[in-house]
Amino acid sequence: MPPESETPAEHFARTGRDAVTYARQVARTAKARYERRRGENAELAKQFGKGRLAGGETAPTPSVLRNAAKRFRAGAGLPVPALPAAADLVPFRPEPVARRPRVGDDDEDFSQSRIMRRVD
């Protein structure tokens, strides 16, 4: 609630200044957080190297992960689905059929004289 001596215009201006001040504080906090995280990420990248995990080993390949999943499912008594063949993954697309040129396009005259004809 504005003080009694404050006019609506002054109240509006003060509210605008308060909003700008708040937005600047939020932006400053977000920028500081971003810089801190960026520094932490750079440090982790230096420490462990690109593509390496915390233990020093390299990231597992899809085939290693797939084999681990198969062992887990087999050990838990779950069904292990067979992977589809590569030919089954991409659907076959027949060659597009070439269209014959249309003959007798007299019924599709889009000239201005026919389009702009005045209808009474």
Tab-separated table of N, CA and C in Angstrom:
chain	number	residue	atom	x	y	z
A	1	MET	N	0.839	-1.174	0.000
A	1	MET	CA	0.000	0.000	0.000
A	1	MET	C	0.881	1.233	0.000
A	2	PRO	N	0.688	2.161	-0.945
A	2	PRO	CA	1.541	3.350	-1.002
A	2	PRO	C	1.264	4.273	0.172
A	3	PRO	N	2.312	4.986	0.628
A	3	PRO	CA	2.092	5.964	1.686
A	3	PRO	C	1.113	7.033	1.202
A	4	GLU	N	0.491	7.729	2.159
A	4	GLU	CA	-0.515	8.736	1.816
A	4	GLU	C	0.054	9.850	0.954
A	5	SER	N	1.311	10.215	1.155
A	5	SER	CA	1.881	11.343	0.412
A	5	SER	C	2.353	10.953	-0.987
A	6	GLU	N	2.344	9.656	-1.319
A	6	GLU	CA	2.836	9.193	-2.620
A	6	GLU	C	1.704	9.207	-3.646
A	7	THR	N	1.954	9.828	-4.799
A	7	THR	CA	0.945	9.867	-5.854
A	7	THR	C	0.970	8.540	-6.612
A	8	PRO	N	-0.074	8.261	-7.349
A	8	PRO	CA	-0.074	7.011	-8.129
A	8	PRO	C	1.117	6.922	-9.091
A	9	ALA	N	1.502	8.051	-9.688
A	9	ALA	CA	2.641	8.037	-10.610
A	9	ALA	C	3.927	7.702	-9.871
A	10	GLU	N	4.105	8.271	-8.672
A	10	GLU	CA	5.302	7.977	-7.876
A	10	GLU	C	5.299	6.512	-7.433
A	11	HIS	N	4.125	6.028	-7.068
A	11	HIS	CA	4.003	4.621	-6.672
A	11	HIS	C	4.364	3.699	-7.839
A	12	PHE	N	3.896	4.039	-9.019
A	12	PHE	CA	4.205	3.246	-10.216
A	12	PHE	C	5.707	3.261	-10.486
A	13	ALA	N	6.326	4.440	-10.394
A	13	ALA	CA	7.768	4.554	-10.643
A	13	ALA	C	8.556	3.767	-9.600
A	14	ARG	N	8.156	3.849	-8.327
A	14	ARG	CA	8.851	3.119	-7.269
A	14	ARG	C	8.702	1.616	-7.478
A	15	THR	N	7.517	1.176	-7.841
A	15	THR	CA	7.286	-0.247	-8.091
A	15	THR	C	8.151	-0.735	-9.261
A	16	GLY	N	8.272	0.078	-10.292
A	16	GLY	CA	9.120	-0.269	-11.431
A	16	GLY	C	10.581	-0.381	-11.024
A	17	ARG	N	11.062	0.578	-10.223
A	17	ARG	CA	12.459	0.529	-9.747
A	17	ARG	C	12.692	-0.716	-8.902
A	18	ASP	N	11.719	-1.038	-8.022
A	18	ASP	CA	11.855	-2.233	-7.191
A	18	ASP	C	11.917	-3.495	-8.050
A	19	ALA	N	11.109	-3.548	-9.090
A	19	ALA	CA	11.104	-4.721	-9.977
A	19	ALA	C	12.430	-4.850	-10.715
A	20	VAL	N	12.973	-3.737	-11.181
A	20	VAL	CA	14.259	-3.772	-11.888
A	20	VAL	C	15.363	-4.200	-10.936
A	21	THR	N	15.346	-3.684	-9.709
A	21	THR	CA	16.354	-4.066	-8.719
A	21	THR	C	16.280	-5.562	-8.436
A	22	TYR	N	15.077	-6.079	-8.260
A	22	TYR	CA	14.902	-7.504	-8.002
A	22	TYR	C	15.395	-8.336	-9.188
A	23	ALA	N	15.067	-7.912	-10.409
A	23	ALA	CA	15.488	-8.657	-11.598
A	23	ALA	C	17.009	-8.677	-11.708
A	24	ARG	N	17.646	-7.571	-11.365
A	24	ARG	CA	19.116	-7.527	-11.419
A	24	ARG	C	19.725	-8.461	-10.381
A	25	GLN	N	19.128	-8.525	-9.193
A	25	GLN	CA	19.630	-9.435	-8.170
A	25	GLN	C	19.498	-10.886	-8.621
A	26	VAL	N	18.364	-11.215	-9.202
A	26	VAL	CA	18.148	-12.582	-9.684
A	26	VAL	C	19.142	-12.914	-10.791
A	27	ALA	N	19.361	-11.987	-11.697
A	27	ALA	CA	20.307	-12.222	-12.795
A	27	ALA	C	21.726	-12.391	-12.252
A	28	ARG	N	22.098	-11.574	-11.269
A	28	ARG	CA	23.429	-11.669	-10.673
A	28	ARG	C	23.611	-13.028	-9.998
A	29	THR	N	22.603	-13.486	-9.279
A	29	THR	CA	22.674	-14.783	-8.606
A	29	THR	C	22.779	-15.919	-9.623
A	30	ALA	N	21.985	-15.851	-10.677
A	30	ALA	CA	22.016	-16.897	-11.707
A	30	ALA	C	23.366	-16.925	-12.408
A	31	LYS	N	23.933	-15.752	-12.680
A	31	LYS	CA	25.235	-15.695	-13.351
A	31	LYS	C	26.322	-16.268	-12.448
A	32	ALA	N	26.280	-15.948	-11.167
A	32	ALA	CA	27.271	-16.489	-10.237
A	32	ALA	C	27.156	-18.007	-10.148
A	33	ARG	N	25.925	-18.517	-10.096
A	33	ARG	CA	25.716	-19.966	-10.042
A	33	ARG	C	26.235	-20.629	-11.322
A	34	TYR	N	25.973	-20.000	-12.461
A	34	TYR	CA	26.437	-20.537	-13.741
A	34	TYR	C	27.963	-20.593	-13.766
A	35	GLU	N	28.605	-19.512	-13.344
A	35	GLU	CA	30.072	-19.476	-13.365
A	35	GLU	C	30.652	-20.519	-12.413
A	36	ARG	N	30.028	-20.694	-11.249
A	36	ARG	CA	30.515	-21.686	-10.293
A	36	ARG	C	30.397	-23.092	-10.877
A	37	ARG	N	29.249	-23.399	-11.463
A	37	ARG	CA	29.057	-24.738	-12.053
A	37	ARG	C	29.978	-24.952	-13.243
A	38	ARG	N	30.181	-23.912	-14.011
A	38	ARG	CA	31.076	-24.023	-15.170
A	38	ARG	C	32.490	-24.346	-14.708
A	39	GLY	N	32.923	-23.674	-13.640
A	39	GLY	CA	34.244	-23.960	-13.083
A	39	GLY	C	34.339	-25.382	-12.552
A	40	GLU	N	33.294	-25.825	-11.857
A	40	GLU	CA	33.286	-27.194	-11.339
A	40	GLU	C	33.348	-28.204	-12.481
A	41	ASN	N	32.607	-27.968	-13.545
A	41	ASN	CA	32.617	-28.881	-14.689
A	41	ASN	C	33.979	-28.906	-15.361
A	42	ALA	N	34.619	-27.736	-15.476
A	42	ALA	CA	35.955	-27.694	-16.080
A	42	ALA	C	36.941	-28.471	-15.222
A	43	GLU	N	36.821	-28.337	-13.911
A	43	GLU	CA	37.703	-29.075	-13.003
A	43	GLU	C	37.489	-30.581	-13.132
A	44	LEU	N	36.227	-31.005	-13.202
A	44	LEU	CA	35.948	-32.437	-13.370
A	44	LEU	C	36.475	-32.952	-14.705
A	45	ALA	N	36.354	-32.153	-15.749
A	45	ALA	CA	36.859	-32.578	-17.055
A	45	ALA	C	38.371	-32.723	-17.024
A	46	LYS	N	39.053	-31.828	-16.318
A	46	LYS	CA	40.511	-31.945	-16.192
A	46	LYS	C	40.879	-33.178	-15.375
A	47	GLN	N	40.133	-33.402	-14.307
A	47	GLN	CA	40.450	-34.488	-13.394
A	47	GLN	C	40.225	-35.855	-14.025
A	48	PHE	N	39.112	-36.032	-14.717
A	48	PHE	CA	38.767	-37.358	-15.225
A	48	PHE	C	38.971	-37.511	-16.714
A	49	GLY	N	39.107	-36.449	-17.443
A	49	GLY	CA	39.285	-36.541	-18.880
A	49	GLY	C	37.969	-36.728	-19.593
A	50	LYS	N	37.997	-36.428	-20.847
A	50	LYS	CA	36.779	-36.521	-21.645
A	50	LYS	C	36.445	-37.985	-21.920
A	51	GLY	N	35.183	-38.360	-21.693
A	51	GLY	CA	34.741	-39.723	-21.985
A	51	GLY	C	35.145	-40.735	-20.934
A	52	ARG	N	35.574	-40.267	-19.772
A	52	ARG	CA	35.974	-41.190	-18.709
A	52	ARG	C	35.038	-41.042	-17.527
A	53	LEU	N	34.885	-42.121	-16.792
A	53	LEU	CA	34.055	-42.106	-15.599
A	53	LEU	C	34.922	-41.817	-14.379
A	54	ALA	N	34.306	-41.675	-13.229
A	54	ALA	CA	35.029	-41.319	-12.008
A	54	ALA	C	36.091	-42.357	-11.660
A	55	GLY	N	35.879	-43.610	-11.953
A	55	GLY	CA	36.849	-44.658	-11.647
A	55	GLY	C	38.008	-44.707	-12.629
A	56	GLY	N	37.979	-43.901	-13.665
A	56	GLY	CA	39.049	-43.881	-14.645
A	56	GLY	C	38.768	-44.714	-15.875
A	57	GLU	N	37.758	-45.592	-15.804
A	57	GLU	CA	37.468	-46.410	-16.981
A	57	GLU	C	36.698	-45.571	-18.008
A	58	THR	N	36.728	-46.029	-19.215
A	58	THR	CA	36.029	-45.313	-20.279
A	58	THR	C	34.539	-45.619	-20.209
A	59	ALA	N	33.752	-44.774	-20.818
A	59	ALA	CA	32.306	-44.970	-20.830
A	59	ALA	C	31.972	-46.253	-21.591
A	60	PRO	N	31.015	-47.023	-21.099
A	60	PRO	CA	30.687	-48.291	-21.767
A	60	PRO	C	30.042	-48.050	-23.132
A	61	THR	N	30.347	-48.940	-24.043
A	61	THR	CA	29.767	-48.849	-25.379
A	61	THR	C	28.375	-49.468	-25.364
A	62	PRO	N	27.562	-49.185	-26.373
A	62	PRO	CA	26.223	-49.785	-26.409
A	62	PRO	C	26.239	-51.311	-26.372
A	63	SER	N	27.214	-51.930	-27.001
A	63	SER	CA	27.242	-53.401	-26.988
A	63	SER	C	27.554	-53.929	-25.589
A	64	VAL	N	28.416	-53.238	-24.845
A	64	VAL	CA	28.718	-53.656	-23.476
A	64	VAL	C	27.467	-53.516	-22.614
A	65	LEU	N	26.750	-52.412	-22.768
A	65	LEU	CA	25.518	-52.200	-22.014
A	65	LEU	C	24.459	-53.238	-22.384
A	66	ARG	N	24.364	-53.544	-23.667
A	66	ARG	CA	23.375	-54.532	-24.125
A	66	ARG	C	23.681	-55.904	-23.535
A	67	ASN	N	24.968	-56.280	-23.536
A	67	ASN	CA	25.341	-57.581	-22.976
A	67	ASN	C	25.091	-57.628	-21.470
A	68	ALA	N	25.338	-56.527	-20.773
A	68	ALA	CA	25.080	-56.468	-19.335
A	68	ALA	C	23.578	-56.604	-19.068
A	69	ALA	N	22.763	-55.974	-19.896
A	69	ALA	CA	21.308	-56.079	-19.734
A	69	ALA	C	20.855	-57.513	-19.981
A	70	LYS	N	21.448	-58.173	-20.970
A	70	LYS	CA	21.089	-59.571	-21.246
A	70	LYS	C	21.423	-60.453	-20.042
A	71	ARG	N	22.639	-60.268	-19.469
A	71	ARG	CA	23.037	-61.069	-18.309
A	71	ARG	C	22.108	-60.815	-17.128
A	72	PHE	N	21.745	-59.563	-16.912
A	72	PHE	CA	20.851	-59.230	-15.801
A	72	PHE	C	19.490	-59.891	-15.985
A	73	ARG	N	18.936	-59.784	-17.185
A	73	ARG	CA	17.614	-60.381	-17.430
A	73	ARG	C	17.661	-61.898	-17.298
A	74	ALA	N	18.710	-62.500	-17.842
A	74	ALA	CA	18.829	-63.952	-17.748
A	74	ALA	C	18.985	-64.377	-16.285
A	75	GLY	N	19.780	-63.642	-15.517
A	75	GLY	CA	19.991	-63.965	-14.105
A	75	GLY	C	18.739	-63.776	-13.277
A	76	ALA	N	17.882	-62.823	-13.653
A	76	ALA	CA	16.649	-62.557	-12.914
A	76	ALA	C	15.492	-63.407	-13.414
A	77	GLY	N	15.749	-64.233	-14.417
A	77	GLY	CA	14.689	-65.084	-14.950
A	77	GLY	C	13.709	-64.338	-15.830
A	78	LEU	N	14.112	-63.214	-16.354
A	78	LEU	CA	13.253	-62.426	-17.241
A	78	LEU	C	13.504	-62.812	-18.686
A	79	PRO	N	12.518	-62.616	-19.546
A	79	PRO	CA	12.740	-62.949	-20.959
A	79	PRO	C	13.754	-61.974	-21.572
A	80	VAL	N	14.599	-62.530	-22.421
A	80	VAL	CA	15.601	-61.713	-23.121
A	80	VAL	C	15.160	-61.627	-24.574
A	81	PRO	N	14.621	-60.477	-24.979
A	81	PRO	CA	14.159	-60.375	-26.364
A	81	PRO	C	15.332	-60.375	-27.331
A	82	ALA	N	15.119	-61.001	-28.473
A	82	ALA	CA	16.150	-61.026	-29.510
A	82	ALA	C	16.113	-59.702	-30.263
A	83	LEU	N	17.280	-59.227	-30.602
A	83	LEU	CA	17.338	-57.979	-31.360
A	83	LEU	C	16.906	-58.232	-32.800
A	84	PRO	N	16.161	-57.318	-33.379
A	84	PRO	CA	15.770	-57.498	-34.779
A	84	PRO	C	16.982	-57.330	-35.694
A	85	ALA	N	16.900	-57.935	-36.837
A	85	ALA	CA	17.970	-57.807	-37.816
A	85	ALA	C	17.990	-56.385	-38.359
A	86	ALA	N	19.117	-55.995	-38.899
A	86	ALA	CA	19.257	-54.630	-39.419
A	86	ALA	C	18.240	-54.354	-40.517
A	87	ALA	N	17.918	-55.349	-41.305
A	87	ALA	CA	16.949	-55.157	-42.385
A	87	ALA	C	15.553	-54.887	-41.829
A	88	ASP	N	15.280	-55.411	-40.624
A	88	ASP	CA	13.960	-55.195	-40.022
A	88	ASP	C	13.835	-53.822	-39.374
A	89	LEU	N	14.955	-53.211	-39.047
A	89	LEU	CA	14.914	-51.919	-38.372
A	89	LEU	C	14.486	-50.784	-39.299
A	90	VAL	N	14.906	-50.840	-40.542
A	90	VAL	CA	14.571	-49.784	-41.503
A	90	VAL	C	13.523	-50.338	-42.455
A	91	PRO	N	12.352	-49.750	-42.473
A	91	PRO	CA	11.315	-50.281	-43.372
A	91	PRO	C	11.708	-50.094	-44.832
A	92	PHE	N	11.349	-51.072	-45.612
A	92	PHE	CA	11.645	-51.025	-47.038
A	92	PHE	C	10.750	-49.992	-47.702
A	93	ARG	N	11.357	-49.134	-48.480
A	93	ARG	CA	10.593	-48.134	-49.239
A	93	ARG	C	10.787	-48.415	-50.725
A	94	PRO	N	9.707	-48.717	-51.415
A	94	PRO	CA	9.848	-48.977	-52.850
A	94	PRO	C	10.223	-47.684	-53.580
A	95	GLU	N	10.804	-47.859	-54.711
A	95	GLU	CA	11.161	-46.708	-55.544
A	95	GLU	C	9.891	-45.959	-55.931
A	96	PRO	N	9.942	-44.629	-55.896
A	96	PRO	CA	8.737	-43.888	-56.271
A	96	PRO	C	8.388	-44.122	-57.744
A	97	VAL	N	7.119	-44.249	-57.985
A	97	VAL	CA	6.647	-44.479	-59.343
A	97	VAL	C	6.622	-43.143	-60.070
A	98	ALA	N	7.230	-43.114	-61.232
A	98	ALA	CA	7.249	-41.869	-62.010
A	98	ALA	C	5.847	-41.599	-62.539
A	99	ARG	N	5.396	-40.389	-62.360
A	99	ARG	CA	4.063	-40.033	-62.843
A	99	ARG	C	4.126	-39.623	-64.301
A	100	ARG	N	3.103	-40.054	-64.995
A	100	ARG	CA	3.017	-39.644	-66.398
A	100	ARG	C	2.516	-38.214	-66.452
A	101	PRO	N	2.990	-37.449	-67.426
A	101	PRO	CA	2.498	-36.073	-67.542
A	101	PRO	C	1.007	-36.095	-67.873
A	102	ARG	N	0.303	-35.145	-67.334
A	102	ARG	CA	-1.131	-35.080	-67.585
A	102	ARG	C	-1.390	-34.571	-68.989
A	103	VAL	N	-2.376	-35.133	-69.567
A	103	VAL	CA	-2.749	-34.725	-70.909
A	103	VAL	C	-4.147	-34.116	-70.841
A	104	GLY	N	-4.362	-33.070	-71.569
A	104	GLY	CA	-5.687	-32.475	-71.620
A	104	GLY	C	-6.045	-31.716	-70.353
A	105	ASP	N	-5.258	-30.743	-70.024
A	105	ASP	CA	-5.545	-29.934	-68.845
A	105	ASP	C	-6.484	-28.780	-69.172
A	106	ASP	N	-7.349	-28.972	-70.142
A	106	ASP	CA	-8.253	-27.889	-70.542
A	106	ASP	C	-9.216	-27.522	-69.420
A	107	ASP	N	-9.555	-28.493	-68.584
A	107	ASP	CA	-10.505	-28.209	-67.523
A	107	ASP	C	-9.872	-27.447	-66.358
A	108	GLU	N	-8.544	-27.279	-66.360
A	108	GLU	CA	-7.867	-26.573	-65.282
A	108	GLU	C	-7.186	-25.327	-65.827
A	109	ASP	N	-7.945	-24.412	-66.346
A	109	ASP	CA	-7.398	-23.163	-66.862
A	109	ASP	C	-7.439	-22.136	-65.744
A	110	PHE	N	-6.258	-21.744	-65.282
A	110	PHE	CA	-6.191	-20.783	-64.196
A	110	PHE	C	-5.718	-19.417	-64.687
A	111	SER	N	-5.976	-19.106	-65.914
A	111	SER	CA	-5.558	-17.803	-66.423
A	111	SER	C	-6.419	-16.717	-65.792
A	112	GLN	N	-5.883	-15.520	-65.771
A	112	GLN	CA	-6.587	-14.423	-65.109
A	112	GLN	C	-7.922	-14.109	-65.766
A	113	SER	N	-7.999	-14.314	-67.062
A	113	SER	CA	-9.257	-13.981	-67.729
A	113	SER	C	-10.394	-14.841	-67.200
A	114	ARG	N	-10.120	-16.094	-66.860
A	114	ARG	CA	-11.187	-16.952	-66.307
A	114	ARG	C	-11.399	-16.735	-64.831
A	115	ILE	N	-10.305	-16.446	-64.098
A	115	ILE	CA	-10.436	-16.252	-62.644
A	115	ILE	C	-11.102	-14.925	-62.350
A	116	MET	N	-10.725	-13.901	-63.067
A	116	MET	CA	-11.196	-12.551	-62.777
A	116	MET	C	-12.491	-12.209	-63.501
A	117	ARG	N	-13.100	-13.198	-64.123
A	117	ARG	CA	-14.322	-12.943	-64.856
A	117	ARG	C	-15.407	-12.451	-63.913
A	118	ARG	N	-16.105	-11.462	-64.315
A	118	ARG	CA	-17.165	-10.883	-63.488
A	118	ARG	C	-18.408	-11.752	-63.580
A	119	VAL	N	-18.918	-12.093	-62.443
A	119	VAL	CA	-20.114	-12.922	-62.382
A	119	VAL	C	-21.286	-12.003	-62.059
A	120	ASP	N	-22.303	-12.021	-62.894
A	120	ASP	CA	-23.477	-11.143	-62.688
A	120	ASP	C	-24.586	-11.879	-62.008
